[in-house]
JSON list of C-alpha atoms and ligand atoms in Angstrom, two decimals:
[
{"chain": "A", "resi": 245, "resn": "UNK", "atom": "CA", "xyz": [-41.27, -9.32, 26.19]},
{"chain": "A", "resi": 246, "resn": "UNK", "atom": "CA", "xyz": [-39.16, -6.75, 27.94]},
{"chain": "A", "resi": 247, "resn": "UNK", "atom": "CA", "xyz": [-36.99, -4.26, 26.15]},
{"chain": "A", "resi": 248, "resn": "UNK", "atom": "CA", "xyz": [-35.23, -3.02, 29.26]},
{"chain": "A", "resi": 249, "resn": "UNK", "atom": "CA", "xyz": [-31.49, -3.55, 29.50]},
{"chain": "A", "resi": 250, "resn": "UNK", "atom": "CA", "xyz": [-31.10, -3.75, 33.27]},
{"chain": "A", "resi": 251, "resn": "UNK", "atom": "CA", "xyz": [-27.35, -3.90, 33.36]},
{"chain": "A", "resi": 252, "resn": "UNK", "atom": "CA", "xyz": [-26.84, -0.58, 31.61]},
{"chain": "A", "resi": 253, "resn": "UNK", "atom": "CA", "xyz": [-30.11, 0.86, 32.80]},
{"chain": "A", "resi": 254, "resn": "UNK", "atom": "CA", "xyz": [-30.92, 1.56, 29.18]},
{"chain": "A", "resi": 255, "resn": "UNK", "atom": "CA", "xyz": [-33.54, 0.23, 26.84]},
{"chain": "A", "resi": 256, "resn": "UNK", "atom": "CA", "xyz": [-33.36, -1.69, 23.61]},
{"chain": "A", "resi": 257, "resn": "UNK", "atom": "CA", "xyz": [-34.99, 0.93, 21.43]},
{"chain": "A", "resi": 258, "resn": "UNK", "atom": "CA", "xyz": [-36.55, -0.80, 18.49]},
{"chain": "A", "resi": 259, "resn": "UNK", "atom": "CA", "xyz": [-38.11, 1.70, 16.15]},
{"chain": "A", "resi": 260, "resn": "UNK", "atom": "CA", "xyz": [-41.73, 1.50, 15.05]},
{"chain": "A", "resi": 261, "resn": "UNK", "atom": "CA", "xyz": [-40.87, -0.26, 11.82]},
{"chain": "A", "resi": 262, "resn": "UNK", "atom": "CA", "xyz": [-38.86, -2.91, 13.66]},
{"chain": "A", "resi": 263, "resn": "UNK", "atom": "CA", "xyz": [-41.56, -3.50, 16.24]},
{"chain": "A", "resi": 264, "resn": "UNK", "atom": "CA", "xyz": [-44.18, -3.81, 13.48]},
{"chain": "A", "resi": 265, "resn": "UNK", "atom": "CA", "xyz": [-42.02, -6.30, 11.62]},
{"chain": "A", "resi": 266, "resn": "UNK", "atom": "CA", "xyz": [-41.58, -8.44, 14.70]},
{"chain": "A", "resi": 267, "resn": "UNK", "atom": "CA", "xyz": [-45.32, -8.45, 15.39]},
{"chain": "A", "resi": 268, "resn": "UNK", "atom": "CA", "xyz": [-45.97, -9.33, 11.73]},
{"chain": "A", "resi": 269, "resn": "UNK", "atom": "CA", "xyz": [-43.49, -12.22, 11.92]},
{"chain": "A", "resi": 270, "resn": "UNK", "atom": "CA", "xyz": [-45.11, -13.54, 15.10]},
{"chain": "A", "resi": 271, "resn": "UNK", "atom": "CA", "xyz": [-48.54, -13.55, 13.44]},
{"chain": "A", "resi": 272, "resn": "UNK", "atom": "CA", "xyz": [-47.16, -15.18, 10.29]},
{"chain": "A", "resi": 273, "resn": "UNK", "atom": "CA", "xyz": [-45.45, -18.04, 12.13]},
{"chain": "A", "resi": 274, "resn": "UNK", "atom": "CA", "xyz": [-48.46, -18.50, 14.42]},
{"chain": "A", "resi": 275, "resn": "UNK", "atom": "CA", "xyz": [-50.64, -19.08, 11.38]},
{"chain": "A", "resi": 276, "resn": "UNK", "atom": "CA", "xyz": [-48.17, -21.62, 9.91]},
{"chain": "A", "resi": 277, "resn": "UNK", "atom": "CA", "xyz": [-46.85, -23.52, 12.95]},
{"chain": "A", "resi": 278, "resn": "UNK", "atom": "CA", "xyz": [-48.52, -26.13, 15.13]},
{"chain": "A", "resi": 279, "resn": "UNK", "atom": "CA", "xyz": [-49.39, -24.52, 18.51]},
{"chain": "A", "resi": 280, "resn": "UNK", "atom": "CA", "xyz": [-46.63, -26.26, 20.52]},
{"chain": "A", "resi": 281, "resn": "UNK", "atom": "CA", "xyz": [-43.94, -25.19, 18.05]},
{"chain": "A", "resi": 282, "resn": "UNK", "atom": "CA", "xyz": [-45.22, -21.60, 18.10]},
{"chain": "A", "resi": 283, "resn": "UNK", "atom": "CA", "xyz": [-45.21, -21.58, 21.90]},
{"chain": "A", "resi": 284, "resn": "UNK", "atom": "CA", "xyz": [-41.62, -22.90, 21.89]},
{"chain": "A", "resi": 285, "resn": "UNK", "atom": "CA", "xyz": [-40.58, -20.21, 19.39]},
{"chain": "A", "resi": 286, "resn": "UNK", "atom": "CA", "xyz": [-42.08, -17.40, 21.46]},
{"chain": "A", "resi": 287, "resn": "UNK", "atom": "CA", "xyz": [-40.73, -18.87, 24.66]},
{"chain": "A", "resi": 288, "resn": "UNK", "atom": "CA", "xyz": [-37.27, -18.92, 23.04]},
{"chain": "A", "resi": 289, "resn": "UNK", "atom": "CA", "xyz": [-37.78, -15.27, 22.12]},
{"chain": "A", "resi": 290, "resn": "UNK", "atom": "CA", "xyz": [-38.76, -14.38, 25.70]},
{"chain": "A", "resi": 291, "resn": "UNK", "atom": "CA", "xyz": [-35.81, -16.23, 27.20]},
{"chain": "A", "resi": 292, "resn": "UNK", "atom": "CA", "xyz": [-33.42, -14.63, 24.71]},
{"chain": "A", "resi": 293, "resn": "UNK", "atom": "CA", "xyz": [-34.82, -11.23, 25.76]},
{"chain": "A", "resi": 294, "resn": "UNK", "atom": "CA", "xyz": [-33.87, -12.00, 29.34]},
{"chain": "A", "resi": 295, "resn": "UNK", "atom": "CA", "xyz": [-30.36, -13.04, 28.37]},
{"chain": "A", "resi": 296, "resn": "UNK", "atom": "CA", "xyz": [-29.93, -10.03, 26.10]},
{"chain": "A", "resi": 297, "resn": "UNK", "atom": "CA", "xyz": [-30.84, -7.81, 29.03]},
{"chain": "A", "resi": 298, "resn": "UNK", "atom": "CA", "xyz": [-27.98, -9.31, 30.99]},
{"chain": "A", "resi": 299, "resn": "UNK", "atom": "CA", "xyz": [-25.32, -9.98, 28.36]},
{"chain": "A", "resi": 300, "resn": "UNK", "atom": "CA", "xyz": [-25.84, -7.48, 25.52]},
{"chain": "A", "resi": 301, "resn": "UNK", "atom": "CA", "xyz": [-23.66, -5.68, 26.07]},
{"chain": "A", "resi": 302, "resn": "UNK", "atom": "CA", "xyz": [-21.24, -3.48, 27.84]},
{"chain": "A", "resi": 303, "resn": "UNK", "atom": "CA", "xyz": [-18.85, -3.39, 24.91]},
{"chain": "A", "resi": 304, "resn": "UNK", "atom": "CA", "xyz": [-20.95, -2.08, 22.05]},
{"chain": "A", "resi": 305, "resn": "UNK", "atom": "CA", "xyz": [-22.80, 1.15, 21.61]},
{"chain": "A", "resi": 306, "resn": "UNK", "atom": "CA", "xyz": [-26.50, 1.36, 22.39]},
{"chain": "A", "resi": 307, "resn": "UNK", "atom": "CA", "xyz": [-27.19, 1.68, 18.65]},
{"chain": "A", "resi": 308, "resn": "UNK", "atom": "CA", "xyz": [-25.31, -1.55, 17.98]},
{"chain": "A", "resi": 309, "resn": "UNK", "atom": "CA", "xyz": [-26.91, -3.35, 20.90]},
{"chain": "A", "resi": 310, "resn": "UNK", "atom": "CA", "xyz": [-30.34, -2.35, 19.55]},
{"chain": "A", "resi": 311, "resn": "UNK", "atom": "CA", "xyz": [-29.38, -3.82, 16.19]},
{"chain": "A", "resi": 312, "resn": "UNK", "atom": "CA", "xyz": [-28.15, -7.05, 17.79]},
{"chain": "A", "resi": 313, "resn": "UNK", "atom": "CA", "xyz": [-31.33, -7.27, 19.83]},
{"chain": "A", "resi": 314, "resn": "UNK", "atom": "CA", "xyz": [-33.49, -6.82, 16.73]},
{"chain": "A", "resi": 315, "resn": "UNK", "atom": "CA", "xyz": [-31.57, -9.54, 14.89]},
{"chain": "A", "resi": 316, "resn": "UNK", "atom": "CA", "xyz": [-31.82, -11.81, 17.90]},
{"chain": "A", "resi": 317, "resn": "UNK", "atom": "CA", "xyz": [-35.62, -11.36, 18.05]},
{"chain": "A", "resi": 318, "resn": "UNK", "atom": "CA", "xyz": [-36.02, -12.30, 14.38]},
{"chain": "A", "resi": 319, "resn": "UNK", "atom": "CA", "xyz": [-33.67, -15.28, 14.74]},
{"chain": "A", "resi": 320, "resn": "UNK", "atom": "CA", "xyz": [-35.64, -16.61, 17.71]},
{"chain": "A", "resi": 321, "resn": "UNK", "atom": "CA", "xyz": [-39.04, -16.30, 16.08]},
{"chain": "A", "resi": 322, "resn": "UNK", "atom": "CA", "xyz": [-37.86, -18.01, 12.89]},
{"chain": "A", "resi": 323, "resn": "UNK", "atom": "CA", "xyz": [-35.27, -20.51, 14.15]},
{"chain": "A", "resi": 324, "resn": "UNK", "atom": "CA", "xyz": [-37.61, -23.52, 13.87]},
{"chain": "A", "resi": 325, "resn": "UNK", "atom": "CA", "xyz": [-39.54, -22.32, 10.82]},
{"chain": "A", "resi": 326, "resn": "UNK", "atom": "CA", "xyz": [-38.02, -25.20, 8.83]},
{"chain": "A", "resi": 327, "resn": "UNK", "atom": "CA", "xyz": [-39.87, -27.67, 11.08]},
{"chain": "A", "resi": 328, "resn": "UNK", "atom": "CA", "xyz": [-43.19, -26.92, 9.38]},
{"chain": "A", "resi": 329, "resn": "UNK", "atom": "CA", "xyz": [-41.88, -28.76, 6.30]},
{"chain": "A", "resi": 330, "resn": "UNK", "atom": "CA", "xyz": [-41.55, -32.51, 5.97]},
{"chain": "A", "resi": 331, "resn": "UNK", "atom": "CA", "xyz": [-37.97, -33.80, 6.04]},
{"chain": "A", "resi": 332, "resn": "UNK", "atom": "CA", "xyz": [-38.43, -35.28, 2.55]},
{"chain": "A", "resi": 333, "resn": "UNK", "atom": "CA", "xyz": [-39.52, -31.88, 1.23]},
{"chain": "A", "resi": 334, "resn": "UNK", "atom": "CA", "xyz": [-36.49, -30.27, 2.87]},
{"chain": "A", "resi": 335, "resn": "UNK", "atom": "CA", "xyz": [-34.22, -32.79, 1.13]},
{"chain": "A", "resi": 336, "resn": "UNK", "atom": "CA", "xyz": [-35.91, -32.12, -2.21]},
{"chain": "A", "resi": 337, "resn": "UNK", "atom": "CA", "xyz": [-35.58, -28.36, -1.67]},
{"chain": "A", "resi": 338, "resn": "UNK", "atom": "CA", "xyz": [-31.91, -28.72, -0.83]},
{"chain": "A", "resi": 339, "resn": "UNK", "atom": "CA", "xyz": [-31.31, -30.75, -3.99]},
{"chain": "A", "resi": 340, "resn": "UNK", "atom": "CA", "xyz": [-33.33, -28.41, -6.18]},
{"chain": "A", "resi": 341, "resn": "UNK", "atom": "CA", "xyz": [-31.70, -25.25, -4.81]},
{"chain": "A", "resi": 342, "resn": "UNK", "atom": "CA", "xyz": [-28.24, -26.86, -4.72]},
{"chain": "A", "resi": 343, "resn": "UNK", "atom": "CA", "xyz": [-27.83, -26.01, -1.04]},
{"chain": "A", "resi": 344, "resn": "UNK", "atom": "CA", "xyz": [-24.42, -27.16, 0.08]},
{"chain": "A", "resi": 345, "resn": "UNK", "atom": "CA", "xyz": [-24.85, -29.96, 2.61]},
{"chain": "A", "resi": 346, "resn": "UNK", "atom": "CA", "xyz": [-22.58, -32.83, 3.53]},
{"chain": "A", "resi": 347, "resn": "UNK", "atom": "CA", "xyz": [-23.73, -36.42, 3.09]},
{"chain": "A", "resi": 348, "resn": "UNK", "atom": "CA", "xyz": [-24.27, -36.61, 6.83]},
{"chain": "A", "resi": 349, "resn": "UNK", "atom": "CA", "xyz": [-26.37, -33.42, 6.90]},
{"chain": "A", "resi": 350, "resn": "UNK", "atom": "CA", "xyz": [-28.54, -34.65, 4.02]},
{"chain": "A", "resi": 351, "resn": "UNK", "atom": "CA", "xyz": [-29.24, -37.87, 5.89]},
{"chain": "A", "resi": 352, "resn": "UNK", "atom": "CA", "xyz": [-29.73, -36.44, 9.39]},
{"chain": "A", "resi": 353, "resn": "UNK", "atom": "CA", "xyz": [-33.39, -35.42, 9.64]},
{"chain": "A", "resi": 354, "resn": "UNK", "atom": "CA", "xyz": [-33.22, -33.49, 12.95]},
{"chain": "A", "resi": 355, "resn": "UNK", "atom": "CA", "xyz": [-30.62, -31.14, 11.48]},
{"chain": "A", "resi": 356, "resn": "UNK", "atom": "CA", "xyz": [-32.31, -30.38, 8.17]},
{"chain": "A", "resi": 357, "resn": "UNK", "atom": "CA", "xyz": [-34.65, -27.68, 9.49]},
{"chain": "A", "resi": 358, "resn": "UNK", "atom": "CA", "xyz": [-31.65, -25.65, 10.69]},
{"chain": "A", "resi": 359, "resn": "UNK", "atom": "CA", "xyz": [-29.46, -26.07, 7.64]},
{"chain": "A", "resi": 360, "resn": "UNK", "atom": "CA", "xyz": [-32.35, -25.23, 5.30]},
{"chain": "A", "resi": 361, "resn": "UNK", "atom": "CA", "xyz": [-33.55, -22.29, 7.42]},
{"chain": "A", "resi": 362, "resn": "UNK", "atom": "CA", "xyz": [-31.42, -19.61, 5.70]},
{"chain": "A", "resi": 363, "resn": "UNK", "atom": "CA", "xyz": [-32.93, -20.48, 2.32]},
{"chain": "A", "resi": 364, "resn": "UNK", "atom": "CA", "xyz": [-36.48, -20.78, 3.69]},
{"chain": "A", "resi": 365, "resn": "UNK", "atom": "CA", "xyz": [-36.57, -17.55, 5.67]},
{"chain": "A", "resi": 366, "resn": "UNK", "atom": "CA", "xyz": [-34.98, -15.64, 2.82]},
{"chain": "A", "resi": 367, "resn": "UNK", "atom": "CA", "xyz": [-37.59, -17.04, 0.44]},
{"chain": "A", "resi": 368, "resn": "UNK", "atom": "CA", "xyz": [-40.64, -16.67, 2.66]},
{"chain": "A", "resi": 369, "resn": "UNK", "atom": "CA", "xyz": [-39.85, -13.57, 4.73]},
{"chain": "A", "resi": 370, "resn": "UNK", "atom": "CA", "xyz": [-37.22, -11.73, 2.71]},
{"chain": "A", "resi": 371, "resn": "UNK", "atom": "CA", "xyz": [-34.64, -12.03, 5.51]},
{"chain": "A", "resi": 372, "resn": "UNK", "atom": "CA", "xyz": [-31.13, -11.52, 4.14]},
{"chain": "A", "resi": 373, "resn": "UNK", "atom": "CA", "xyz": [-29.11, -10.41, 7.16]},
{"chain": "A", "resi": 374, "resn": "UNK", "atom": "CA", "xyz": [-26.11, -12.78, 7.54]},
{"chain": "A", "resi": 375, "resn": "UNK", "atom": "CA", "xyz": [-26.26, -12.55, 11.38]},
{"chain": "A", "resi": 376, "resn": "UNK", "atom": "CA", "xyz": [-29.81, -13.93, 11.34]},
{"chain": "A", "resi": 377, "resn": "UNK", "atom": "CA", "xyz": [-29.17, -16.49, 8.61]},
{"chain": "A", "resi": 378, "resn": "UNK", "atom": "CA", "xyz": [-26.12, -17.81, 10.43]},
{"chain": "A", "resi": 379, "resn": "UNK", "atom": "CA", "xyz": [-27.80, -17.95, 13.83]},
{"chain": "A", "resi": 380, "resn": "UNK", "atom": "CA", "xyz": [-30.73, -19.99, 12.55]},
{"chain": "A", "resi": 381, "resn": "UNK", "atom": "CA", "xyz": [-28.52, -22.25, 10.42]},
{"chain": "A", "resi": 382, "resn": "UNK", "atom": "CA", "xyz": [-26.37, -23.34, 13.38]},
{"chain": "A", "resi": 383, "resn": "UNK", "atom": "CA", "xyz": [-28.93, -23.18, 16.22]},
{"chain": "A", "resi": 384, "resn": "UNK", "atom": "CA", "xyz": [-28.99, -26.99, 16.41]},
{"chain": "A", "resi": 385, "resn": "UNK", "atom": "CA", "xyz": [-25.33, -27.90, 15.95]},
{"chain": "A", "resi": 386, "resn": "UNK", "atom": "CA", "xyz": [-23.56, -24.79, 17.16]},
{"chain": "A", "resi": 387, "resn": "UNK", "atom": "CA", "xyz": [-20.52, -23.63, 15.19]},
{"chain": "A", "resi": 388, "resn": "UNK", "atom": "CA", "xyz": [-16.87, -22.81, 15.74]},
{"chain": "A", "resi": 389, "resn": "UNK", "atom": "CA", "xyz": [-17.33, -19.05, 15.63]},
{"chain": "A", "resi": 390, "resn": "UNK", "atom": "CA", "xyz": [-20.40, -18.13, 17.63]},
{"chain": "A", "resi": 391, "resn": "UNK", "atom": "CA", "xyz": [-21.17, -14.46, 18.17]},
{"chain": "A", "resi": 392, "resn": "UNK", "atom": "CA", "xyz": [-23.50, -13.17, 20.91]},
{"chain": "A", "resi": 393, "resn": "UNK", "atom": "CA", "xyz": [-26.64, -13.60, 18.78]},
{"chain": "A", "resi": 394, "resn": "UNK", "atom": "CA", "xyz": [-25.64, -17.21, 17.95]},
{"chain": "A", "resi": 395, "resn": "UNK", "atom": "CA", "xyz": [-24.90, -18.01, 21.60]},
{"chain": "A", "resi": 396, "resn": "UNK", "atom": "CA", "xyz": [-28.11, -16.54, 23.01]},
{"chain": "A", "resi": 397, "resn": "UNK", "atom": "CA", "xyz": [-30.27, -18.27, 20.40]},
{"chain": "A", "resi": 398, "resn": "UNK", "atom": "CA", "xyz": [-28.45, -21.61, 20.88]},
{"chain": "A", "resi": 399, "resn": "UNK", "atom": "CA", "xyz": [-28.85, -21.46, 24.65]},
{"chain": "A", "resi": 400, "resn": "UNK", "atom": "CA", "xyz": [-32.40, -20.06, 24.75]},
{"chain": "A", "resi": 401, "resn": "UNK", "atom": "CA", "xyz": [-33.64, -22.76, 22.38]},
{"chain": "A", "resi": 402, "resn": "UNK", "atom": "CA", "xyz": [-32.43, -25.43, 24.80]},
{"chain": "A", "resi": 403, "resn": "UNK", "atom": "CA", "xyz": [-33.43, -23.92, 28.15]},
{"chain": "A", "resi": 404, "resn": "UNK", "atom": "CA", "xyz": [-36.50, -21.73, 27.49]},
{"chain": "A", "resi": 405, "resn": "UNK", "atom": "CA", "xyz": [-39.21, -21.99, 30.15]},
{"chain": "A", "resi": 406, "resn": "UNK", "atom": "CA", "xyz": [-41.24, -24.80, 28.51]},
{"chain": "A", "resi": 407, "resn": "UNK", "atom": "CA", "xyz": [-38.22, -27.13, 28.41]},
{"chain": "A", "resi": 408, "resn": "UNK", "atom": "CA", "xyz": [-38.22, -29.69, 31.16]},
{"chain": "A", "resi": 409, "resn": "UNK", "atom": "CA", "xyz": [-35.31, -32.04, 31.78]},
{"chain": "A", "resi": 410, "resn": "UNK", "atom": "CA", "xyz": [-33.05, -32.97, 34.63]},
{"chain": "A", "resi": 411, "resn": "UNK", "atom": "CA", "xyz": [-30.42, -30.24, 34.76]},
{"chain": "A", "resi": 412, "resn": "UNK", "atom": "CA", "xyz": [-32.36, -27.45, 33.07]},
{"chain": "A", "resi": 413, "resn": "UNK", "atom": "CA", "xyz": [-32.64, -25.37, 36.24]},
{"chain": "A", "resi": 414, "resn": "UNK", "atom": "CA", "xyz": [-28.88, -25.49, 36.71]},
{"chain": "A", "resi": 415, "resn": "UNK", "atom": "CA", "xyz": [-28.37, -24.37, 33.10]},
{"chain": "A", "resi": 416, "resn": "UNK", "atom": "CA", "xyz": [-30.91, -21.55, 33.58]},
{"chain": "A", "resi": 417, "resn": "UNK", "atom": "CA", "xyz": [-29.17, -20.29, 36.68]},
{"chain": "A", "resi": 418, "resn": "UNK", "atom": "CA", "xyz": [-25.83, -20.38, 34.85]},
{"chain": "A", "resi": 419, "resn": "UNK", "atom": "CA", "xyz": [-27.24, -18.51, 31.85]},
{"chain": "A", "resi": 420, "resn": "UNK", "atom": "CA", "xyz": [-27.76, -15.37, 33.90]},
{"chain": "A", "resi": 421, "resn": "UNK", "atom": "CA", "xyz": [-24.23, -15.44, 35.28]},
{"chain": "A", "resi": 422, "resn": "UNK", "atom": "CA", "xyz": [-21.79, -16.61, 32.64]},
{"chain": "A", "resi": 423, "resn": "UNK", "atom": "CA", "xyz": [-22.91, -16.93, 29.03]},
{"chain": "A", "resi": 424, "resn": "UNK", "atom": "CA", "xyz": [-19.78, -18.74, 27.85]},
{"chain": "A", "resi": 425, "resn": "UNK", "atom": "CA", "xyz": [-19.75, -21.30, 30.62]},
{"chain": "A", "resi": 426, "resn": "UNK", "atom": "CA", "xyz": [-23.47, -21.79, 30.03]},
{"chain": "A", "resi": 427, "resn": "UNK", "atom": "CA", "xyz": [-22.84, -22.37, 26.32]},
{"chain": "A", "resi": 428, "resn": "UNK", "atom": "CA", "xyz": [-20.29, -25.02, 27.23]},
{"chain": "A", "resi": 429, "resn": "UNK", "atom": "CA", "xyz": [-22.62, -26.71, 29.68]},
{"chain": "A", "resi": 430, "resn": "UNK", "atom": "CA", "xyz": [-25.61, -26.63, 27.30]},
{"chain": "A", "resi": 431, "resn": "UNK", "atom": "CA", "xyz": [-23.45, -28.01, 24.50]},
{"chain": "A", "resi": 432, "resn": "UNK", "atom": "CA", "xyz": [-22.21, -30.76, 26.83]},
{"chain": "A", "resi": 433, "resn": "UNK", "atom": "CA", "xyz": [-25.73, -31.56, 27.96]},
{"chain": "A", "resi": 434, "resn": "UNK", "atom": "CA", "xyz": [-26.79, -31.87, 24.32]},
{"chain": "A", "resi": 435, "resn": "UNK", "atom": "CA", "xyz": [-23.93, -34.26, 23.50]},
{"chain": "A", "resi": 436, "resn": "UNK", "atom": "CA", "xyz": [-24.74, -36.42, 26.52]},
{"chain": "A", "resi": 437, "resn": "UNK", "atom": "CA", "xyz": [-28.43, -36.50, 25.49]},
{"chain": "A", "resi": 438, "resn": "UNK", "atom": "CA", "xyz": [-27.58, -37.56, 21.93]},
{"chain": "A", "resi": 439, "resn": "UNK", "atom": "CA", "xyz": [-25.21, -40.29, 23.09]},
{"chain": "A", "resi": 440, "resn": "UNK", "atom": "CA", "xyz": [-27.64, -41.56, 25.72]},
{"chain": "A", "resi": 441, "resn": "UNK", "atom": "CA", "xyz": [-30.36, -41.86, 23.07]},
{"chain": "A", "resi": 442, "resn": "UNK", "atom": "CA", "xyz": [-28.00, -43.53, 20.56]},
{"chain": "A", "resi": 443, "resn": "UNK", "atom": "CA", "xyz": [-28.36, -40.63, 18.17]},
{"chain": "A", "resi": 444, "resn": "UNK", "atom": "CA", "xyz": [-25.79, -39.44, 15.67]},
{"chain": "A", "resi": 445, "resn": "UNK", "atom": "CA", "xyz": [-23.36, -36.64, 16.47]},
{"chain": "A", "resi": 446, "resn": "UNK", "atom": "CA", "xyz": [-22.55, -34.13, 13.75]},
{"chain": "A", "resi": 447, "resn": "UNK", "atom": "CA", "xyz": [-18.99, -34.77, 12.55]},
{"chain": "A", "resi": 448, "resn": "UNK", "atom": "CA", "xyz": [-18.02, -31.20, 13.55]},
{"chain": "A", "resi": 449, "resn": "UNK", "atom": "CA", "xyz": [-19.04, -31.77, 17.19]},
{"chain": "A", "resi": 450, "resn": "UNK", "atom": "CA", "xyz": [-15.50, -32.40, 18.41]},
{"chain": "A", "resi": 451, "resn": "UNK", "atom": "CA", "xyz": [-14.20, -29.27, 16.65]},
{"chain": "A", "resi": 452, "resn": "UNK", "atom": "CA", "xyz": [-17.01, -27.12, 18.05]},
{"chain": "A", "resi": 453, "resn": "UNK", "atom": "CA", "xyz": [-16.60, -28.51, 21.56]},
{"chain": "A", "resi": 454, "resn": "UNK", "atom": "CA", "xyz": [-12.87, -27.81, 21.52]},
{"chain": "A", "resi": 455, "resn": "UNK", "atom": "CA", "xyz": [-13.52, -24.35, 20.21]},
{"chain": "A", "resi": 456, "resn": "UNK", "atom": "CA", "xyz": [-16.02, -23.46, 22.94]},
{"chain": "A", "resi": 457, "resn": "UNK", "atom": "CA", "xyz": [-13.77, -24.97, 25.58]},
{"chain": "A", "resi": 458, "resn": "UNK", "atom": "CA", "xyz": [-10.69, -23.27, 24.17]},
{"chain": "A", "resi": 459, "resn": "UNK", "atom": "CA", "xyz": [-12.51, -19.95, 24.14]},
{"chain": "A", "resi": 460, "resn": "UNK", "atom": "CA", "xyz": [-13.34, -20.28, 27.79]},
{"chain": "A", "resi": 461, "resn": "UNK", "atom": "CA", "xyz": [-9.82, -21.32, 28.77]},
{"chain": "A", "resi": 462, "resn": "UNK", "atom": "CA", "xyz": [-8.34, -18.43, 26.82]},
{"chain": "A", "resi": 463, "resn": "UNK", "atom": "CA", "xyz": [-10.98, -16.07, 28.09]},
{"chain": "A", "resi": 464, "resn": "UNK", "atom": "CA", "xyz": [-11.53, -14.90, 24.53]},
{"chain": "A", "resi": 465, "resn": "UNK", "atom": "CA", "xyz": [-15.19, -15.75, 24.17]},
{"chain": "B", "resi": 298, "resn": "LIG", "atom": "FE1", "xyz": [-36.10, -24.73, 18.72]}
]
């Protein structure tokens, strides 16, 4: 993946220790994940790298943008780590560890891997950074307060290059131009998909949608 930040003509300068850790993580997940899930994880990482080059960040210092980029890389590699566990095992883990989940979240299998991810990646990889834990926790549902790492992971997960669905090219083209509008469109596309397939919507969906929409209208995020 590229480390060049084209917009500022600067580079994301990960230090040797950070680069080593990322390579170590990639190898670790490769050995644990089925090949298609590993390819998706790395493809999410690559796409997030492209978006980071564009959107991170005119407003923060290079040091801060390097930190954000590092956190983003780790979040991408590990965001679907919870999928290597059976849903029943995730439920048992949540009960045993007293992880706070609503009744809906306990019962909704497709969401469990995200909501359990903070516990799992802390336990198995020693990750404690709240930015990373938050990004992986909400990468499936989104949340009301999404920072740049959350947004890029959420979007990259849905439109990375191996994804193939009707409006994905439109979403990809938008992702390079307007990250907030892209977030809204990806979120919308996800809601439409879930409704079309008669799948449950998380009870917070309305709140999150309004928040993303409100942010765009106010120009605040
Ligand atoms: Fe994913």
